Tab-separated table of C-alpha atoms in Angstrom:
chain	number	residue	atom	x	y	z
A	1	MET	CA	-0.002	-6.768	-17.587
A	2	GLY	CA	2.944	-8.899	-18.704
A	3	HIS	CA	6.004	-10.215	-16.912
A	4	LEU	CA	8.846	-7.709	-17.070
A	5	LEU	CA	11.183	-9.946	-15.052
A	6	GLU	CA	11.099	-13.753	-14.902
A	7	VAL	CA	13.480	-15.525	-12.536
A	8	LYS	CA	13.724	-19.274	-13.057
A	9	ASP	CA	15.553	-21.687	-10.782
A	10	ILE	CA	18.519	-19.436	-10.008
A	11	CYS	CA	21.263	-20.496	-7.636
A	12	LYS	CA	24.255	-18.567	-6.352
A	13	THR	CA	27.173	-20.445	-4.834
A	14	TYR	CA	30.445	-19.121	-3.410
A	15	VAL	CA	33.424	-21.297	-2.571
A	16	ILE	CA	35.243	-20.032	0.523
A	17	ASP	CA	38.209	-21.953	1.953
A	18	LYS	CA	37.259	-24.890	-0.289
A	19	ARG	CA	33.792	-24.983	1.260
A	20	GLN	CA	30.697	-24.457	-0.869
A	21	ASN	CA	28.339	-21.774	0.388
A	22	ASN	CA	24.902	-21.834	-1.264
A	23	ILE	CA	23.494	-18.303	-0.955
A	24	LEU	CA	20.533	-18.723	-3.346
A	25	LYS	CA	18.812	-22.067	-3.859
A	26	ASN	CA	16.510	-22.576	-6.868
A	27	VAL	CA	14.742	-19.228	-6.538
A	28	GLU	CA	11.782	-18.561	-8.838
A	29	PHE	CA	9.448	-15.555	-9.116
A	30	VAL	CA	8.143	-12.969	-11.582
A	31	VAL	CA	7.754	-9.198	-11.480
A	32	ASP	CA	4.967	-7.763	-13.609
A	33	ASP	CA	5.177	-4.501	-15.489
A	34	GLY	CA	4.092	-1.690	-13.137
A	35	GLU	CA	4.565	-3.616	-9.874
A	36	MET	CA	6.416	-2.446	-6.774
A	37	VAL	CA	7.873	-5.528	-5.091
A	38	ALA	CA	9.707	-5.704	-1.769
A	39	ILE	CA	12.233	-8.402	-0.865
A	40	MET	CA	12.386	-9.038	2.887
A	41	GLY	CA	14.148	-11.521	5.118
A	42	PRO	CA	16.566	-11.789	8.060
A	43	SER	CA	20.202	-10.716	7.798
A	44	GLY	CA	22.229	-13.125	5.691
A	45	SER	CA	19.147	-14.581	3.988
A	46	GLY	CA	20.326	-13.654	0.482
A	47	LYS	CA	18.264	-10.505	-0.171
A	48	SER	CA	21.008	-8.342	-1.675
A	49	THR	CA	22.579	-11.299	-3.480
A	50	LEU	CA	19.204	-11.956	-5.085
A	51	LEU	CA	18.850	-8.315	-6.163
A	52	TYR	CA	22.331	-8.265	-7.692
A	53	SER	CA	21.863	-11.633	-9.399
A	54	VAL	CA	18.599	-10.723	-11.125
A	55	SER	CA	19.779	-7.231	-12.125
A	56	GLY	CA	22.910	-8.442	-13.900
A	57	MET	CA	25.257	-6.825	-11.372
A	58	ASP	CA	26.369	-10.322	-10.436
A	59	ASN	CA	26.133	-13.605	-12.338
A	60	PRO	CA	24.027	-16.404	-10.845
A	61	THR	CA	25.779	-19.763	-10.695
A	62	SER	CA	22.871	-21.353	-12.565
A	63	GLY	CA	19.342	-20.600	-13.660
A	64	THR	CA	17.686	-18.088	-15.973
A	65	VAL	CA	16.846	-14.403	-15.619
A	66	ILE	CA	14.618	-13.057	-18.389
A	67	PHE	CA	14.317	-9.275	-18.479
A	68	ASP	CA	11.818	-7.828	-20.952
A	69	GLY	CA	12.105	-10.975	-23.088
A	70	THR	CA	15.927	-11.223	-22.990
A	71	ASP	CA	17.820	-13.893	-21.050
A	72	ILE	CA	20.420	-11.643	-19.451
A	73	THR	CA	22.435	-14.604	-18.166
A	74	LYS	CA	23.398	-15.303	-21.798
A	75	LEU	CA	24.579	-11.765	-22.608
A	76	LYS	CA	28.224	-10.809	-23.069
A	77	ASP	CA	29.617	-8.404	-20.476
A	78	ASN	CA	29.505	-5.337	-22.759
A	79	ASP	CA	25.924	-6.048	-23.856
A	80	LEU	CA	24.850	-6.595	-20.240
A	81	ALA	CA	26.501	-3.329	-19.146
A	82	THR	CA	24.669	-1.470	-21.934
A	83	LEU	CA	21.337	-3.041	-20.962
A	84	ARG	CA	21.835	-2.080	-17.302
A	85	LEU	CA	22.746	1.483	-18.266
A	86	ASP	CA	19.862	1.962	-20.693
A	87	GLU	CA	16.989	-0.109	-19.280
A	88	MET	CA	17.587	-0.402	-15.512
A	89	GLY	CA	17.979	2.086	-12.694
A	90	PHE	CA	19.799	1.478	-9.406
A	91	ILE	CA	19.480	3.031	-5.933
A	92	PHE	CA	21.677	1.889	-3.049
A	93	GLN	CA	21.833	2.513	0.693
A	94	GLN	CA	25.120	4.346	0.084
A	95	MET	CA	24.680	6.834	-2.733
A	96	TYR	CA	28.043	6.385	-4.552
A	97	MET	CA	28.220	9.883	-6.028
A	98	MET	CA	31.311	11.273	-7.773
A	99	LYS	CA	32.989	13.725	-5.403
A	100	ASN	CA	34.395	15.950	-8.152
A	101	LEU	CA	30.982	16.548	-9.777
A	102	THR	CA	28.019	18.705	-8.766
A	103	ILE	CA	24.711	17.060	-7.822
A	104	LEU	CA	23.266	17.809	-11.275
A	105	ASP	CA	26.359	16.506	-13.080
A	106	ASN	CA	26.131	13.271	-11.051
A	107	ILE	CA	22.481	12.882	-12.041
A	108	VAL	CA	23.104	13.459	-15.743
A	109	LEU	CA	26.280	11.328	-16.001
A	110	PRO	CA	24.469	8.058	-16.988
A	111	ALA	CA	22.621	9.961	-19.758
A	112	ILE	CA	25.916	11.334	-21.067
A	113	GLN	CA	27.312	7.782	-21.142
A	114	SER	CA	24.222	6.283	-22.810
A	115	LYS	CA	23.552	6.184	-26.544
A	116	LYS	CA	19.911	5.159	-26.060
A	117	ILE	CA	18.310	8.598	-25.912
A	118	LYS	CA	19.156	10.860	-28.853
A	119	GLU	CA	19.451	14.211	-27.119
A	120	THR	CA	22.016	16.966	-26.992
A	121	ARG	CA	24.013	17.431	-23.812
A	122	LYS	CA	21.960	20.578	-23.128
A	123	GLU	CA	18.706	18.621	-23.442
A	124	LYS	CA	20.014	15.958	-21.051
A	125	MET	CA	20.991	18.642	-18.529
A	126	GLU	CA	17.531	20.202	-18.826
A	127	ARG	CA	15.909	16.809	-18.220
A	128	GLY	CA	18.116	16.302	-15.167
A	129	GLU	CA	16.986	19.681	-13.855
A	130	GLU	CA	13.360	18.711	-14.462
A	131	LEU	CA	13.803	15.508	-12.435
A	132	MET	CA	15.409	17.514	-9.620
A	133	ARG	CA	12.507	19.975	-9.740
A	134	LYS	CA	10.046	17.081	-9.573
A	135	LEU	CA	11.730	15.679	-6.457
A	136	GLY	CA	12.106	19.086	-4.805
A	137	ILE	CA	15.895	19.420	-4.874
A	138	ILE	CA	16.494	21.828	-7.781
A	139	ASP	CA	17.965	24.362	-5.332
A	140	VAL	CA	21.015	22.105	-4.729
A	141	ALA	CA	21.766	21.395	-8.405
A	142	ASP	CA	25.142	23.179	-8.289
A	143	ASN	CA	26.130	21.956	-4.832
A	144	ASP	CA	28.882	19.452	-4.128
A	145	ILE	CA	27.790	16.129	-2.630
A	146	ASN	CA	29.102	17.099	0.828
A	147	GLU	CA	26.925	20.217	0.876
A	148	VAL	CA	23.528	18.484	1.008
A	149	SER	CA	21.593	16.360	3.498
A	150	GLY	CA	21.297	12.583	3.325
A	151	GLY	CA	17.679	12.831	2.223
A	152	GLN	CA	18.563	15.286	-0.550
A	153	LEU	CA	21.414	13.050	-1.674
A	154	GLN	CA	19.151	9.986	-1.841
A	155	ARG	CA	16.569	11.920	-3.834
A	156	ALA	CA	19.397	12.904	-6.170
A	157	ALA	CA	20.220	9.193	-6.464
A	158	ILE	CA	16.589	8.569	-7.483
A	159	CYS	CA	16.902	11.288	-10.146
A	160	ARG	CA	20.097	9.645	-11.402
A	161	SER	CA	18.410	6.242	-11.518
A	162	MET	CA	15.579	7.682	-13.639
A	163	ILE	CA	17.628	9.787	-16.079
A	164	ASN	CA	17.695	7.075	-18.784
A	165	LYS	CA	13.980	6.314	-18.406
A	166	PRO	CA	14.499	2.736	-17.122
A	167	LYS	CA	11.933	-0.034	-17.409
A	168	LEU	CA	12.861	-1.425	-13.991
A	169	LEU	CA	14.274	0.286	-10.933
A	170	PHE	CA	16.272	-1.789	-8.422
A	171	ALA	CA	16.732	-0.423	-4.889
A	172	ASP	CA	18.869	-1.964	-2.135
A	173	GLU	CA	17.784	-0.613	1.282
A	174	PRO	CA	17.150	2.851	-0.229
A	175	THR	CA	16.089	4.307	3.135
A	176	GLY	CA	18.503	2.360	5.337
A	177	ALA	CA	20.918	5.264	5.957
A	178	LEU	CA	18.207	7.908	6.473
A	179	ASN	CA	16.287	9.180	9.461
A	180	ARG	CA	12.551	8.467	9.553
A	181	THR	CA	11.508	11.835	8.093
A	182	ALA	CA	13.925	11.592	5.160
A	183	ALA	CA	13.022	7.916	4.683
A	184	ASN	CA	9.325	8.803	4.410
A	185	GLU	CA	10.105	11.537	1.873
A	186	VAL	CA	12.182	9.175	-0.268
A	187	MET	CA	9.543	6.433	-0.132
A	188	ASN	CA	6.830	8.889	-1.120
A	189	GLU	CA	8.876	9.778	-4.208
A	190	LEU	CA	9.337	6.101	-5.103
A	191	VAL	CA	5.597	5.503	-4.716
A	192	LYS	CA	4.925	8.439	-7.059
A	193	LEU	CA	7.324	7.013	-9.649
A	194	ASN	CA	5.618	3.641	-9.404
A	195	LYS	CA	2.164	5.183	-9.843
A	196	GLU	CA	3.507	6.917	-12.957
A	197	GLY	CA	4.443	3.519	-14.390
A	198	THR	CA	7.964	2.682	-13.216
A	199	THR	CA	8.376	-0.937	-12.068
A	200	ILE	CA	10.342	-1.175	-8.815
A	201	MET	CA	11.989	-4.073	-6.981
A	202	MET	CA	13.561	-3.239	-3.636
A	203	VAL	CA	15.304	-4.928	-0.738
A	204	THR	CA	14.228	-3.655	2.670
A	205	HIS	CA	14.187	-4.714	6.327
A	206	ASP	CA	11.635	-2.032	7.180
A	207	SER	CA	7.951	-3.032	7.320
A	208	LYS	CA	6.944	0.646	6.941
A	209	VAL	CA	8.764	0.669	3.601
A	210	ALA	CA	7.347	-2.709	2.575
A	211	ALA	CA	3.842	-1.438	3.367
A	212	LYS	CA	4.168	0.927	0.391
A	213	CYS	CA	4.762	-1.990	-1.998
A	214	SER	CA	2.135	-3.999	-3.871
A	215	ARG	CA	3.762	-7.358	-3.106
A	216	ILE	CA	6.330	-8.738	-0.677
A	217	LEU	CA	8.593	-11.758	-1.153
A	218	TYR	CA	10.109	-13.247	2.022
A	219	ILE	CA	13.437	-15.035	1.666
A	220	VAL	CA	15.136	-17.276	4.242
A	221	ASP	CA	18.397	-19.190	3.722
A	222	GLY	CA	18.328	-18.506	-0.004
A	223	ASN	CA	14.759	-19.725	-0.576
A	224	ILE	CA	11.557	-17.729	-0.994
A	225	LYS	CA	9.393	-18.950	1.895
A	226	GLY	CA	6.389	-16.678	1.527
A	227	GLU	CA	4.623	-14.113	-0.632
A	228	TYR	CA	2.256	-11.373	0.534
A	229	ASP	CA	-0.217	-9.578	-1.733
A	230	ASN	CA	-0.496	-5.990	-0.543
A	231	SER	CA	-2.251	-4.604	-3.615
A	232	ASN	CA	-5.790	-4.314	-2.227
A	233	THR	CA	-5.269	-2.027	0.760
A	234	GLU	CA	-6.815	1.226	-0.487
A	235	ASN	CA	-9.375	1.219	2.348
A	236	ASP	CA	-6.860	0.407	5.105
A	237	SER	CA	-4.923	2.964	7.140
A	238	GLU	CA	-1.099	2.904	7.002
A	239	LYS	CA	-0.984	1.520	10.540
A	240	GLU	CA	-3.442	-1.237	9.633
A	241	VAL	CA	-1.394	-2.224	6.577
A	242	GLU	CA	1.798	-2.301	8.654
A	243	ARG	CA	0.070	-4.363	11.377
A	244	LYS	CA	-1.057	-6.984	8.855
A	245	ILE	CA	2.410	-7.170	7.330
A	246	ASN	CA	4.074	-7.472	10.739
A	247	ASN	CA	1.684	-10.283	11.709
A	248	TRP	CA	2.503	-12.075	8.451
A	249	LEU	CA	6.233	-11.624	9.084
A	250	LEU	CA	5.886	-12.994	12.615
A	251	GLU	CA	4.099	-16.063	11.279
A	252	LEU	CA	7.122	-16.667	9.017
A	253	GLY	CA	9.553	-16.350	11.928
A	254	TRP	CA	10.644	-12.739	11.476
C-alpha cells in the first residue's frame, strides 16, 4: 500500500490587521491508498484549514503537498482545478447544490464538466442514477433540492463526489448538519465506499464518526499532537471503540 497523499512541513499564515496569524505550523503526515483518516481537534485548531490546504482548495503558505506523485503546490491554477475535478471528491457540512437543477442533474454536473471519462451525456446520467440507486435515493432523482431531507441531500452530495471516480475523497464535517439517524446512514455509506477502495480524509468533531475511521490525527493550535491507530478493532463493539477513542482524546486534552 503506497502513499496517496504526502504532506511535508506545510504552514498556513494569514495577516490580519498587520498581525501574523499562524494557523498551520509545520504539519507533516501521509495518507495511504485505501485508508479512511479522521482529523479531530478543538474549535479553531486548524482542522478545516488543513483539509483545504492539502486538497488544493487553498494554497499553503509554505511546504509541500504530494498527491499521487504530483506536487500540487507547484501546479498552475487551471491544472489544479482540473486535478481536483477529475481525481478528488468533496463533501461539505453544507451541501452547496444548484437550486435550479434536479438532484440527479446536480450529481452529474461534475461529470459533464470533466474531460477525464470518455462517456456520452446519457452514459453519465445512467452512472449518476446507478450511484443514487446504490445509496438508496433513486426515488428523488427528479426532485428539486428543497424537496428532500437533509440526509437524502447529503447522500446526493456523496454521489456527486463519486461521479468522476476520485482517488481521494475529502469530507468536512459531513454529518455535522444531520440528526443522529441521518448521520449514521451517511457514515455507513462512506464506510462502504472506503471498503470498496475509495481513500477518505475527513474532518469531524464527533467521536462516533471517528470510530468508523482506520486512523485519527489530532490537531491543536496548528500542530498534529497525536495519532491513533483504529485499524485493528474488528473484535471490539462500537461502544468499546468509541470508549477507547474518547479516553485517548481526554488524554490529549479534548
